[in-house]
Amino acid sequence: MSDSSINLDELRQRIDQLDGDILRLISERAACAQKVAHVKLAHDKDAVFYRPEREAQVLRRIMSLNEGPLDSEEMARLFREIMSACLALEQPIKVAYLGPEGTFTQQAALKHFGESAISLPMAAIDEVFREVEAGAVNYGVVPVENSTEGVVNHTLDTFMDSSIHICGEVVLRIHHHLLISDTTRRDKISRIYSHPQSFGQCRKWLDAHYPHAERVPVSSNAEAAKLVKTEWHSAAIAGDMAAKLYGLERVADKIEDRPDNSTRFLIIGSHQVPMAGEDKTSIVVAMRNQPGALHDLLEPFHRHKIDLTRIETRPSRTGVWNYVFFIDFKGHVDEPRVAAVLDEVRLRASELRVLGSYPQGVL
Ligand SMILES: O=C(O)C(=O)C[C@]1(C(=O)O)C=C[C@@H](O)C=C1
């Protein structure tokens, strides 16, 4: 036996030992989570098992303790799955997302809740809201803004008619691929299917590589991937999940025009989330139609040194909602300085609703 094979055997024995330790520790952790569930139920028969603020703290702590060689994001992803499995022992969690299966929203849902969550595709954003409101699912996941294409207006509009809370956010790096099926003639591609937002995110690449192909917008990237299965002259632009789901081959990888192309998704639910330490708050404010309204709205944030992370204007849909602003800022409603700003804004606005305070996305 050579030196290298002796070392290999020794190393594998060590890995077996470590795996045994990891197994024992994960089981101990899972038993602890089961006890947590009993404690929660003893306090409240309608206990909420999923605790986004605690999960954010666990993941941030792991990332700060990590010394490598695995990078901190990778380590947090492993712990994300351990917690997901522990939560499933407490209560299998149901999550509605903007479908169909294979969309980036499903990928975001799994990134946030882990693979042990039961994810259910919905046909439209308002259906995700309705399922959460009706209590048919525990949470929902909807896209809200893309770094290249901007805001998802439909999501913001749906908040205006809903009493739902924002419980979290997740940001997903969006990589688009040009996909074909095993029957596609790759030199004869004359039609490309995708979601309009994805066409927007890959515009330059398409102009350079497929200037003459017909671009056919469809309701989702997953739908685009499905259509390609039946047409020999067509391709689709979609992500990894859709490619795997429909068994498609990549003709070109990562064709998005901007390498930092990412989408932010919101986790919606029916309860408020306590402080995690690094939080964000989203509000919707209606101002009266008068000069200086936007200045009046923003001035208290500036004075109290609160960091705004986003502001969007949407047309009002009733007489009262003259100007409607969606504002995200750092901080939690339970912090005194945030409460003080909101009190001031409330006096200046014709209506203010807090959509939710929630932990800033960790992964
Ligand atoms: O700390 C809790 O409340 C738990 O239920 C435990 C735990 C975990 O595995 O760490 C599981 C699910 C919750 O969403 C948060 C954390």
mmCIF file of C-alpha atoms and ligand atoms in Angstrom:
data_model
loop_
_atom_site.group_PDB
_atom_site.id
_atom_site.type_symbol
_atom_site.label_atom_id
_atom_site.label_comp_id
_atom_site.label_asym_id
_atom_site.label_seq_id
_atom_site.Cartn_x
_atom_site.Cartn_y
_atom_site.Cartn_z
ATOM 1 C CA MET A 1 0.000 0.000 0.000
ATOM 2 C CA SER A 2 1.383 3.426 -0.919
ATOM 3 C CA ASP A 3 1.773 6.296 1.564
ATOM 4 C CA SER A 4 -1.015 8.236 -0.059
ATOM 5 C CA SER A 5 -3.523 5.353 0.333
ATOM 6 C CA ILE A 6 -2.611 4.946 4.032
ATOM 7 C CA ASN A 7 -3.290 8.640 4.489
ATOM 8 C CA LEU A 8 -6.523 8.350 2.579
ATOM 9 C CA ASP A 9 -7.720 5.523 4.861
ATOM 10 C CA GLU A 10 -6.786 7.492 7.945
ATOM 11 C CA LEU A 11 -8.497 10.602 6.656
ATOM 12 C CA ARG A 12 -11.634 8.636 5.830
ATOM 13 C CA GLN A 13 -11.676 7.101 9.305
ATOM 14 C CA ARG A 14 -11.414 10.593 10.740
ATOM 15 C CA ILE A 15 -14.283 11.757 8.494
ATOM 16 C CA ASP A 16 -16.406 8.796 9.666
ATOM 17 C CA GLN A 17 -15.707 9.729 13.274
ATOM 18 C CA LEU A 18 -16.569 13.371 12.651
ATOM 19 C CA ASP A 19 -19.747 12.427 10.781
ATOM 20 C CA GLY A 20 -20.780 10.361 13.813
ATOM 21 C CA ASP A 21 -20.193 13.406 16.027
ATOM 22 C CA ILE A 22 -22.084 15.703 13.667
ATOM 23 C CA LEU A 23 -24.976 13.216 13.493
ATOM 24 C CA ARG A 24 -25.195 13.004 17.282
ATOM 25 C CA LEU A 25 -25.061 16.783 17.643
ATOM 26 C CA ILE A 26 -27.694 17.414 14.971
ATOM 27 C CA SER A 27 -29.993 14.882 16.646
ATOM 28 C CA GLU A 28 -29.421 16.562 20.005
ATOM 29 C CA ARG A 29 -30.230 19.923 18.417
ATOM 30 C CA ALA A 30 -33.413 18.524 16.825
ATOM 31 C CA ALA A 31 -34.548 17.108 20.189
ATOM 32 C CA CYS A 32 -33.968 20.573 21.679
ATOM 33 C CA ALA A 33 -36.171 22.122 18.975
ATOM 34 C CA GLN A 34 -38.902 19.589 19.836
ATOM 35 C CA LYS A 35 -38.731 20.747 23.456
ATOM 36 C CA VAL A 36 -38.924 24.369 22.268
ATOM 37 C CA ALA A 37 -42.177 23.453 20.486
ATOM 38 C CA HIS A 38 -43.624 22.059 23.741
ATOM 39 C CA VAL A 39 -42.644 25.199 25.625
ATOM 40 C CA LYS A 40 -44.267 27.383 22.947
ATOM 41 C CA LEU A 41 -47.475 25.329 23.067
ATOM 42 C CA ALA A 42 -47.573 25.422 26.869
ATOM 43 C CA HIS A 43 -47.638 29.238 26.669
ATOM 44 C CA ASP A 44 -50.068 29.578 23.797
ATOM 45 C CA LYS A 45 -52.202 26.967 22.070
ATOM 46 C CA ASP A 46 -51.996 29.029 18.833
ATOM 47 C CA ALA A 47 -48.221 29.299 19.146
ATOM 48 C CA VAL A 48 -46.214 30.584 16.188
ATOM 49 C CA PHE A 49 -43.405 28.103 15.565
ATOM 50 C CA TYR A 50 -41.456 29.863 12.831
ATOM 51 C CA ARG A 51 -39.445 32.720 14.371
ATOM 52 C CA PRO A 52 -37.724 34.783 11.684
ATOM 53 C CA GLU A 53 -35.967 37.032 14.202
ATOM 54 C CA ARG A 54 -34.409 34.023 15.970
ATOM 55 C CA GLU A 55 -33.420 32.385 12.675
ATOM 56 C CA ALA A 56 -31.686 35.589 11.554
ATOM 57 C CA GLN A 57 -29.770 35.696 14.869
ATOM 58 C CA VAL A 58 -28.732 32.034 14.592
ATOM 59 C CA LEU A 59 -27.457 32.501 11.018
ATOM 60 C CA ARG A 60 -25.636 35.765 11.777
ATOM 61 C CA ARG A 61 -23.952 34.170 14.794
ATOM 62 C CA ILE A 62 -22.807 31.183 12.740
ATOM 63 C CA MET A 63 -21.388 33.505 10.083
ATOM 64 C CA SER A 64 -19.490 35.533 12.644
ATOM 65 C CA LEU A 65 -18.094 32.419 14.418
ATOM 66 C CA ASN A 66 -17.007 30.744 11.194
ATOM 67 C CA GLU A 67 -13.245 30.546 10.649
ATOM 68 C CA GLY A 68 -13.219 28.578 7.385
ATOM 69 C CA PRO A 69 -12.196 26.788 5.272
ATOM 70 C CA LEU A 70 -15.880 26.838 4.178
ATOM 71 C CA ASP A 71 -16.964 30.394 3.527
ATOM 72 C CA SER A 72 -19.512 31.947 5.863
ATOM 73 C CA GLU A 73 -22.377 31.966 3.347
ATOM 74 C CA GLU A 74 -21.848 28.286 2.619
ATOM 75 C CA MET A 75 -21.811 27.499 6.337
ATOM 76 C CA ALA A 76 -24.972 29.548 6.900
ATOM 77 C CA ARG A 77 -26.681 27.623 4.085
ATOM 78 C CA LEU A 78 -25.886 24.333 5.871
ATOM 79 C CA PHE A 79 -27.300 25.676 9.125
ATOM 80 C CA ARG A 80 -30.307 27.031 7.192
ATOM 81 C CA GLU A 81 -31.118 23.426 6.234
ATOM 82 C CA ILE A 82 -30.569 22.120 9.774
ATOM 83 C CA MET A 83 -32.956 24.748 11.158
ATOM 84 C CA SER A 84 -35.442 24.040 8.374
ATOM 85 C CA ALA A 85 -35.482 20.350 9.367
ATOM 86 C CA CYS A 86 -35.769 21.267 13.071
ATOM 87 C CA LEU A 87 -38.705 23.583 12.353
ATOM 88 C CA ALA A 88 -40.400 20.819 10.324
ATOM 89 C CA LEU A 89 -40.254 18.648 13.479
ATOM 90 C CA GLU A 90 -42.030 21.411 15.398
ATOM 91 C CA GLN A 91 -44.545 22.104 12.615
ATOM 92 C CA PRO A 92 -44.309 21.380 8.866
ATOM 93 C CA ILE A 93 -44.472 24.862 7.393
ATOM 94 C CA LYS A 94 -46.514 25.642 4.254
ATOM 95 C CA VAL A 95 -45.343 28.427 1.950
ATOM 96 C CA ALA A 96 -47.227 29.774 -1.085
ATOM 97 C CA TYR A 97 -45.115 31.336 -3.833
ATOM 98 C CA LEU A 98 -45.627 32.925 -7.226
ATOM 99 C CA GLY A 99 -45.483 29.862 -9.463
ATOM 100 C CA PRO A 100 -45.452 27.772 -11.502
ATOM 101 C CA GLU A 101 -42.895 25.309 -10.172
ATOM 102 C CA GLY A 102 -39.339 26.199 -11.148
ATOM 103 C CA THR A 103 -39.631 30.007 -10.857
ATOM 104 C CA PHE A 104 -37.049 32.211 -9.171
ATOM 105 C CA THR A 105 -39.694 32.877 -6.507
ATOM 106 C CA GLN A 106 -39.699 29.173 -5.618
ATOM 107 C CA GLN A 107 -35.906 29.295 -5.457
ATOM 108 C CA ALA A 108 -36.195 32.309 -3.113
ATOM 109 C CA ALA A 109 -38.758 30.487 -0.938
ATOM 110 C CA LEU A 110 -36.435 27.488 -0.552
ATOM 111 C CA LYS A 111 -33.429 29.715 0.087
ATOM 112 C CA HIS A 112 -35.314 31.454 2.883
ATOM 113 C CA PHE A 113 -37.191 28.555 4.499
ATOM 114 C CA GLY A 114 -34.933 25.639 3.512
ATOM 115 C CA GLU A 115 -35.826 22.441 1.696
ATOM 116 C CA SER A 116 -38.006 21.038 4.502
ATOM 117 C CA ALA A 117 -40.702 23.668 3.893
ATOM 118 C CA ILE A 118 -43.709 22.595 1.823
ATOM 119 C CA SER A 119 -43.818 25.053 -1.087
ATOM 120 C CA LEU A 120 -47.040 25.536 -3.044
ATOM 121 C CA PRO A 121 -47.157 27.328 -6.434
ATOM 122 C CA MET A 122 -49.833 30.003 -7.022
ATOM 123 C CA ALA A 123 -50.849 31.431 -10.396
ATOM 124 C CA ALA A 124 -50.713 35.112 -9.401
ATOM 125 C CA ILE A 125 -49.343 37.475 -6.762
ATOM 126 C CA ASP A 126 -52.795 38.267 -5.336
ATOM 127 C CA GLU A 127 -53.439 34.533 -4.925
ATOM 128 C CA VAL A 128 -50.331 34.285 -2.727
ATOM 129 C CA PHE A 129 -51.749 37.106 -0.584
ATOM 130 C CA ARG A 130 -55.199 35.469 -0.473
ATOM 131 C CA GLU A 131 -53.836 32.078 0.636
ATOM 132 C CA VAL A 132 -51.949 33.728 3.510
ATOM 133 C CA GLU A 133 -54.970 35.844 4.513
ATOM 134 C CA ALA A 134 -57.240 32.801 4.448
ATOM 135 C CA GLY A 135 -54.819 30.852 6.666
ATOM 136 C CA ALA A 136 -54.463 28.122 4.017
ATOM 137 C CA VAL A 137 -50.666 28.531 4.236
ATOM 138 C CA ASN A 138 -48.363 29.906 6.944
ATOM 139 C CA TYR A 139 -46.399 32.300 4.700
ATOM 140 C CA GLY A 140 -46.126 33.636 1.182
ATOM 141 C CA VAL A 141 -43.214 34.700 -1.024
ATOM 142 C CA VAL A 142 -43.565 37.409 -3.697
ATOM 143 C CA PRO A 143 -41.002 39.343 -5.779
ATOM 144 C CA VAL A 144 -40.807 43.067 -5.021
ATOM 145 C CA GLU A 145 -37.886 44.610 -6.916
ATOM 146 C CA ASN A 146 -35.133 43.740 -9.342
ATOM 147 C CA SER A 147 -31.791 45.546 -9.476
ATOM 148 C CA THR A 148 -31.964 45.903 -13.277
ATOM 149 C CA GLU A 149 -35.682 46.207 -14.026
ATOM 150 C CA GLY A 150 -36.974 47.995 -10.914
ATOM 151 C CA VAL A 151 -40.055 47.496 -8.814
ATOM 152 C CA VAL A 152 -42.748 44.819 -9.210
ATOM 153 C CA ASN A 153 -45.733 47.170 -9.207
ATOM 154 C CA HIS A 154 -48.291 44.441 -8.797
ATOM 155 C CA THR A 155 -46.850 43.403 -5.432
ATOM 156 C CA LEU A 156 -46.874 46.967 -4.092
ATOM 157 C CA ASP A 157 -50.434 47.546 -5.328
ATOM 158 C CA THR A 158 -51.646 44.369 -3.654
ATOM 159 C CA PHE A 159 -50.357 45.619 -0.277
ATOM 160 C CA MET A 160 -52.722 48.609 -0.545
ATOM 161 C CA ASP A 161 -55.782 46.346 -0.317
ATOM 162 C CA SER A 162 -54.414 43.870 2.209
ATOM 163 C CA SER A 163 -53.835 43.645 5.957
ATOM 164 C CA ILE A 164 -50.943 41.227 5.538
ATOM 165 C CA HIS A 165 -47.576 41.783 7.302
ATOM 166 C CA ILE A 166 -44.085 41.611 5.891
ATOM 167 C CA CYS A 167 -42.154 39.065 7.986
ATOM 168 C CA GLY A 168 -38.884 38.921 6.081
ATOM 169 C CA GLU A 169 -36.928 39.545 2.915
ATOM 170 C CA VAL A 170 -34.626 37.457 0.777
ATOM 171 C CA VAL A 171 -32.344 38.593 -2.007
ATOM 172 C CA LEU A 172 -31.533 36.170 -4.809
ATOM 173 C CA ARG A 173 -28.743 36.559 -7.361
ATOM 174 C CA ILE A 174 -30.546 36.016 -10.657
ATOM 175 C CA HIS A 175 -28.629 34.058 -13.288
ATOM 176 C CA HIS A 176 -30.353 33.528 -16.618
ATOM 177 C CA HIS A 177 -29.380 30.832 -19.106
ATOM 178 C CA LEU A 178 -30.364 30.216 -22.721
ATOM 179 C CA LEU A 179 -31.964 26.767 -22.643
ATOM 180 C CA ILE A 180 -32.934 24.217 -25.285
ATOM 181 C CA SER A 181 -34.431 20.724 -25.252
ATOM 182 C CA ASP A 182 -32.905 17.562 -26.744
ATOM 183 C CA THR A 183 -35.025 18.042 -29.883
ATOM 184 C CA THR A 184 -34.045 21.685 -30.487
ATOM 185 C CA ARG A 185 -31.886 22.440 -33.561
ATOM 186 C CA ARG A 186 -29.416 24.809 -31.907
ATOM 187 C CA ASP A 187 -28.391 26.405 -35.240
ATOM 188 C CA LYS A 188 -32.048 27.100 -36.125
ATOM 189 C CA ILE A 189 -33.272 28.976 -33.057
ATOM 190 C CA SER A 190 -35.807 31.500 -34.344
ATOM 191 C CA ARG A 191 -37.958 32.049 -31.270
ATOM 192 C CA ILE A 192 -37.091 32.717 -27.626
ATOM 193 C CA TYR A 193 -39.591 32.520 -24.775
ATOM 194 C CA SER A 194 -39.216 34.269 -21.432
ATOM 195 C CA HIS A 195 -40.807 36.522 -18.843
ATOM 196 C CA PRO A 196 -40.785 40.221 -19.897
ATOM 197 C CA GLN A 197 -38.574 41.125 -16.890
ATOM 198 C CA SER A 198 -35.999 38.531 -17.962
ATOM 199 C CA PHE A 199 -35.968 39.857 -21.532
ATOM 200 C CA GLY A 200 -35.245 43.254 -19.971
ATOM 201 C CA GLN A 201 -32.370 41.798 -17.940
ATOM 202 C CA CYS A 202 -30.775 40.083 -20.975
ATOM 203 C CA ARG A 203 -31.518 42.717 -23.637
ATOM 204 C CA LYS A 204 -27.918 43.469 -24.688
ATOM 205 C CA TRP A 205 -26.890 39.829 -24.806
ATOM 206 C CA LEU A 206 -29.890 38.966 -26.999
ATOM 207 C CA ASP A 207 -29.237 41.923 -29.317
ATOM 208 C CA ALA A 208 -25.647 40.733 -29.758
ATOM 209 C CA HIS A 209 -26.285 36.981 -30.135
ATOM 210 C CA TYR A 210 -29.869 36.515 -31.382
ATOM 211 C CA PRO A 211 -30.850 39.846 -32.991
ATOM 212 C CA HIS A 212 -33.311 38.195 -35.393
ATOM 213 C CA ALA A 213 -35.008 35.684 -33.096
ATOM 214 C CA GLU A 214 -38.605 36.475 -32.175
ATOM 215 C CA ARG A 215 -38.885 37.296 -28.433
ATOM 216 C CA VAL A 216 -42.128 35.906 -27.059
ATOM 217 C CA PRO A 217 -43.117 37.111 -23.578
ATOM 218 C CA VAL A 218 -44.838 34.544 -21.343
ATOM 219 C CA SER A 219 -46.115 34.609 -17.753
ATOM 220 C CA SER A 220 -43.019 33.064 -16.129
ATOM 221 C CA ASN A 221 -39.571 31.668 -16.905
ATOM 222 C CA ALA A 222 -40.782 28.221 -15.896
ATOM 223 C CA GLU A 223 -43.609 28.493 -18.446
ATOM 224 C CA ALA A 224 -40.982 29.453 -21.074
ATOM 225 C CA ALA A 225 -38.934 26.354 -20.200
ATOM 226 C CA LYS A 226 -42.008 24.142 -20.498
ATOM 227 C CA LEU A 227 -42.880 25.492 -23.991
ATOM 228 C CA VAL A 228 -39.405 24.727 -25.337
ATOM 229 C CA LYS A 229 -39.950 21.005 -24.785
ATOM 230 C CA THR A 230 -42.430 20.931 -27.676
ATOM 231 C CA GLU A 231 -40.768 23.152 -30.329
ATOM 232 C CA TRP A 232 -37.595 22.237 -32.248
ATOM 233 C CA HIS A 233 -36.757 25.836 -33.273
ATOM 234 C CA SER A 234 -37.297 27.519 -29.866
ATOM 235 C CA ALA A 235 -35.207 28.335 -26.813
ATOM 236 C CA ALA A 236 -36.071 29.746 -23.390
ATOM 237 C CA ILE A 237 -34.420 32.122 -20.971
ATOM 238 C CA ALA A 238 -34.782 30.779 -17.442
ATOM 239 C CA GLY A 239 -32.838 29.848 -14.338
ATOM 240 C CA ASP A 240 -31.348 26.670 -12.898
ATOM 241 C CA MET A 241 -34.511 25.391 -11.237
ATOM 242 C CA ALA A 242 -36.577 25.545 -14.422
ATOM 243 C CA ALA A 243 -33.702 23.990 -16.425
ATOM 244 C CA LYS A 244 -33.524 21.043 -14.017
ATOM 245 C CA LEU A 245 -37.293 20.642 -13.727
ATOM 246 C CA TYR A 246 -37.771 20.373 -17.513
ATOM 247 C CA GLY A 247 -34.463 18.628 -18.271
ATOM 248 C CA LEU A 248 -33.157 21.391 -20.553
ATOM 249 C CA GLU A 249 -29.619 21.949 -21.748
ATOM 250 C CA ARG A 250 -27.764 25.255 -21.391
ATOM 251 C CA VAL A 251 -26.625 26.789 -24.678
ATOM 252 C CA ALA A 252 -25.226 29.821 -22.884
ATOM 253 C CA ASP A 253 -24.689 30.451 -19.163
ATOM 254 C CA LYS A 254 -25.304 33.614 -17.141
ATOM 255 C CA ILE A 255 -26.492 35.780 -20.004
ATOM 256 C CA GLU A 256 -27.831 38.615 -17.802
ATOM 257 C CA ASP A 257 -26.405 41.987 -18.853
ATOM 258 C CA ARG A 258 -25.416 42.965 -15.324
ATOM 259 C CA PRO A 259 -23.352 40.499 -13.290
ATOM 260 C CA ASP A 260 -24.912 41.790 -10.024
ATOM 261 C CA ASN A 261 -28.478 41.217 -11.297
ATOM 262 C CA SER A 262 -30.550 40.328 -8.235
ATOM 263 C CA THR A 263 -34.169 40.271 -7.110
ATOM 264 C CA ARG A 264 -35.549 41.028 -3.683
ATOM 265 C CA PHE A 265 -38.487 38.954 -2.464
ATOM 266 C CA LEU A 266 -40.751 39.567 0.525
ATOM 267 C CA ILE A 267 -41.964 36.982 2.997
ATOM 268 C CA ILE A 268 -45.557 37.783 3.923
ATOM 269 C CA GLY A 269 -47.499 36.430 6.878
ATOM 270 C CA SER A 270 -50.215 37.281 9.351
ATOM 271 C CA HIS A 271 -48.174 38.130 12.440
ATOM 272 C CA GLN A 272 -45.676 40.768 13.485
ATOM 273 C CA VAL A 273 -42.018 39.921 14.015
ATOM 274 C CA PRO A 274 -40.088 41.030 17.145
ATOM 275 C CA MET A 275 -36.697 42.777 16.911
ATOM 276 C CA ALA A 276 -33.747 40.742 15.622
ATOM 277 C CA GLY A 277 -31.039 43.374 15.997
ATOM 278 C CA GLU A 278 -30.557 44.312 12.334
ATOM 279 C CA ASP A 279 -34.062 45.068 11.124
ATOM 280 C CA LYS A 280 -35.888 46.884 8.383
ATOM 281 C CA THR A 281 -39.352 48.429 8.347
ATOM 282 C CA SER A 282 -41.667 48.945 5.375
ATOM 283 C CA ILE A 283 -44.466 51.496 5.463
ATOM 284 C CA VAL A 284 -47.001 52.857 2.997
ATOM 285 C CA VAL A 285 -47.931 56.514 3.363
ATOM 286 C CA ALA A 286 -50.557 58.654 1.623
ATOM 287 C CA MET A 287 -49.837 62.395 1.500
ATOM 288 C CA ARG A 288 -52.267 65.161 0.623
ATOM 289 C CA ASN A 289 -51.800 66.613 -2.829
ATOM 290 C CA GLN A 290 -49.969 69.813 -1.877
ATOM 291 C CA PRO A 291 -46.572 71.416 -2.532
ATOM 292 C CA GLY A 292 -43.773 70.162 -0.306
ATOM 293 C CA ALA A 293 -45.591 66.924 0.600
ATOM 294 C CA LEU A 294 -42.594 64.702 -0.140
ATOM 295 C CA HIS A 295 -40.258 66.986 1.794
ATOM 296 C CA ASP A 296 -42.632 66.957 4.789
ATOM 297 C CA LEU A 297 -42.708 63.196 4.674
ATOM 298 C CA LEU A 298 -38.946 62.660 4.515
ATOM 299 C CA GLU A 299 -37.773 65.425 6.833
ATOM 300 C CA PRO A 300 -38.396 63.532 10.136
ATOM 301 C CA PHE A 301 -36.338 60.559 8.864
ATOM 302 C CA HIS A 302 -33.452 62.869 8.095
ATOM 303 C CA ARG A 303 -33.698 64.626 11.498
ATOM 304 C CA HIS A 304 -33.757 61.322 13.436
ATOM 305 C CA LYS A 305 -30.900 59.953 11.251
ATOM 306 C CA ILE A 306 -32.907 56.990 10.019
ATOM 307 C CA ASP A 307 -31.462 55.310 6.939
ATOM 308 C CA LEU A 308 -33.940 55.057 4.076
ATOM 309 C CA THR A 309 -33.223 52.060 1.851
ATOM 310 C CA ARG A 310 -35.978 52.545 -0.738
ATOM 311 C CA ILE A 311 -38.770 54.877 -1.703
ATOM 312 C CA GLU A 312 -41.341 54.185 -4.427
ATOM 313 C CA THR A 313 -44.286 56.241 -5.577
ATOM 314 C CA ARG A 314 -47.460 54.586 -6.832
ATOM 315 C CA PRO A 315 -50.540 56.217 -8.279
ATOM 316 C CA SER A 316 -53.368 56.377 -5.791
ATOM 317 C CA ARG A 317 -56.476 54.341 -6.470
ATOM 318 C CA THR A 318 -58.916 56.234 -4.253
ATOM 319 C CA GLY A 319 -59.580 59.896 -3.526
ATOM 320 C CA VAL A 320 -57.852 59.671 -0.149
ATOM 321 C CA TRP A 321 -54.654 58.099 -1.470
ATOM 322 C CA ASN A 322 -53.462 61.092 -3.468
ATOM 323 C CA TYR A 323 -49.794 60.259 -3.431
ATOM 324 C CA VAL A 324 -48.823 56.863 -2.151
ATOM 325 C CA PHE A 325 -45.247 56.267 -1.079
ATOM 326 C CA PHE A 326 -43.748 52.904 -0.197
ATOM 327 C CA ILE A 327 -40.784 53.476 2.082
ATOM 328 C CA ASP A 328 -38.256 51.001 3.508
ATOM 329 C CA PHE A 329 -35.854 52.056 6.232
ATOM 330 C CA LYS A 330 -33.447 50.510 8.717
ATOM 331 C CA GLY A 331 -34.821 49.950 12.207
ATOM 332 C CA HIS A 332 -37.755 48.270 13.948
ATOM 333 C CA VAL A 333 -41.072 49.832 15.055
ATOM 334 C CA ASP A 334 -40.300 48.798 18.656
ATOM 335 C CA GLU A 335 -37.248 51.107 18.711
ATOM 336 C CA PRO A 336 -38.140 54.438 20.365
ATOM 337 C CA ARG A 337 -36.523 56.589 17.647
ATOM 338 C CA VAL A 338 -38.478 54.733 14.935
ATOM 339 C CA ALA A 339 -41.716 55.078 16.922
ATOM 340 C CA ALA A 340 -41.007 58.833 17.281
ATOM 341 C CA VAL A 341 -40.524 59.283 13.520
ATOM 342 C CA LEU A 342 -43.682 57.345 12.734
ATOM 343 C CA ASP A 343 -45.685 59.508 15.183
ATOM 344 C CA GLU A 344 -44.480 62.633 13.372
ATOM 345 C CA VAL A 345 -45.142 61.214 9.922
ATOM 346 C CA ARG A 346 -48.625 60.140 11.014
ATOM 347 C CA LEU A 347 -49.472 63.793 11.835
ATOM 348 C CA ARG A 348 -48.361 64.964 8.380
ATOM 349 C CA ALA A 349 -49.859 62.142 6.324
ATOM 350 C CA SER A 350 -53.452 61.461 5.400
ATOM 351 C CA GLU A 351 -52.805 57.780 6.075
ATOM 352 C CA LEU A 352 -49.911 55.642 7.270
ATOM 353 C CA ARG A 353 -49.732 51.880 7.506
ATOM 354 C CA VAL A 354 -46.810 49.887 8.830
ATOM 355 C CA LEU A 355 -46.481 46.869 6.548
ATOM 356 C CA GLY A 356 -44.002 45.233 8.882
ATOM 357 C CA SER A 357 -40.679 45.270 10.704
ATOM 358 C CA TYR A 358 -38.524 42.270 9.897
ATOM 359 C CA PRO A 359 -34.906 41.022 9.989
ATOM 360 C CA GLN A 360 -32.680 42.246 7.156
ATOM 361 C CA GLY A 361 -31.988 39.377 4.750
ATOM 362 C CA VAL A 362 -29.038 37.277 5.978
ATOM 363 C CA LEU A 363 -28.364 34.850 3.134
HETATM 364 O O1 LIG B 1 -35.851 29.069 18.785
HETATM 365 C C1 LIG B 1 -36.956 28.680 18.387
HETATM 366 O O2 LIG B 1 -38.008 29.337 18.606
HETATM 367 C C2 LIG B 1 -37.055 27.424 17.638
HETATM 368 O O3 LIG B 1 -38.159 27.019 17.336
HETATM 369 C C3 LIG B 1 -35.807 26.712 17.196
HETATM 370 C C4 LIG B 1 -35.416 27.052 15.777
HETATM 371 C C5 LIG B 1 -34.005 26.424 15.524
HETATM 372 O O4 LIG B 1 -33.945 25.347 14.959
HETATM 373 O O5 LIG B 1 -33.028 27.058 15.946
HETATM 374 C C6 LIG B 1 -36.393 26.460 14.834
HETATM 375 C C7 LIG B 1 -37.396 27.222 14.238
HETATM 376 C C8 LIG B 1 -37.556 28.644 14.469
HETATM 377 O O6 LIG B 1 -37.974 29.314 13.317
HETATM 378 C C9 LIG B 1 -36.361 29.255 15.049
HETATM 379 C C10 LIG B 1 -35.352 28.509 15.605
#
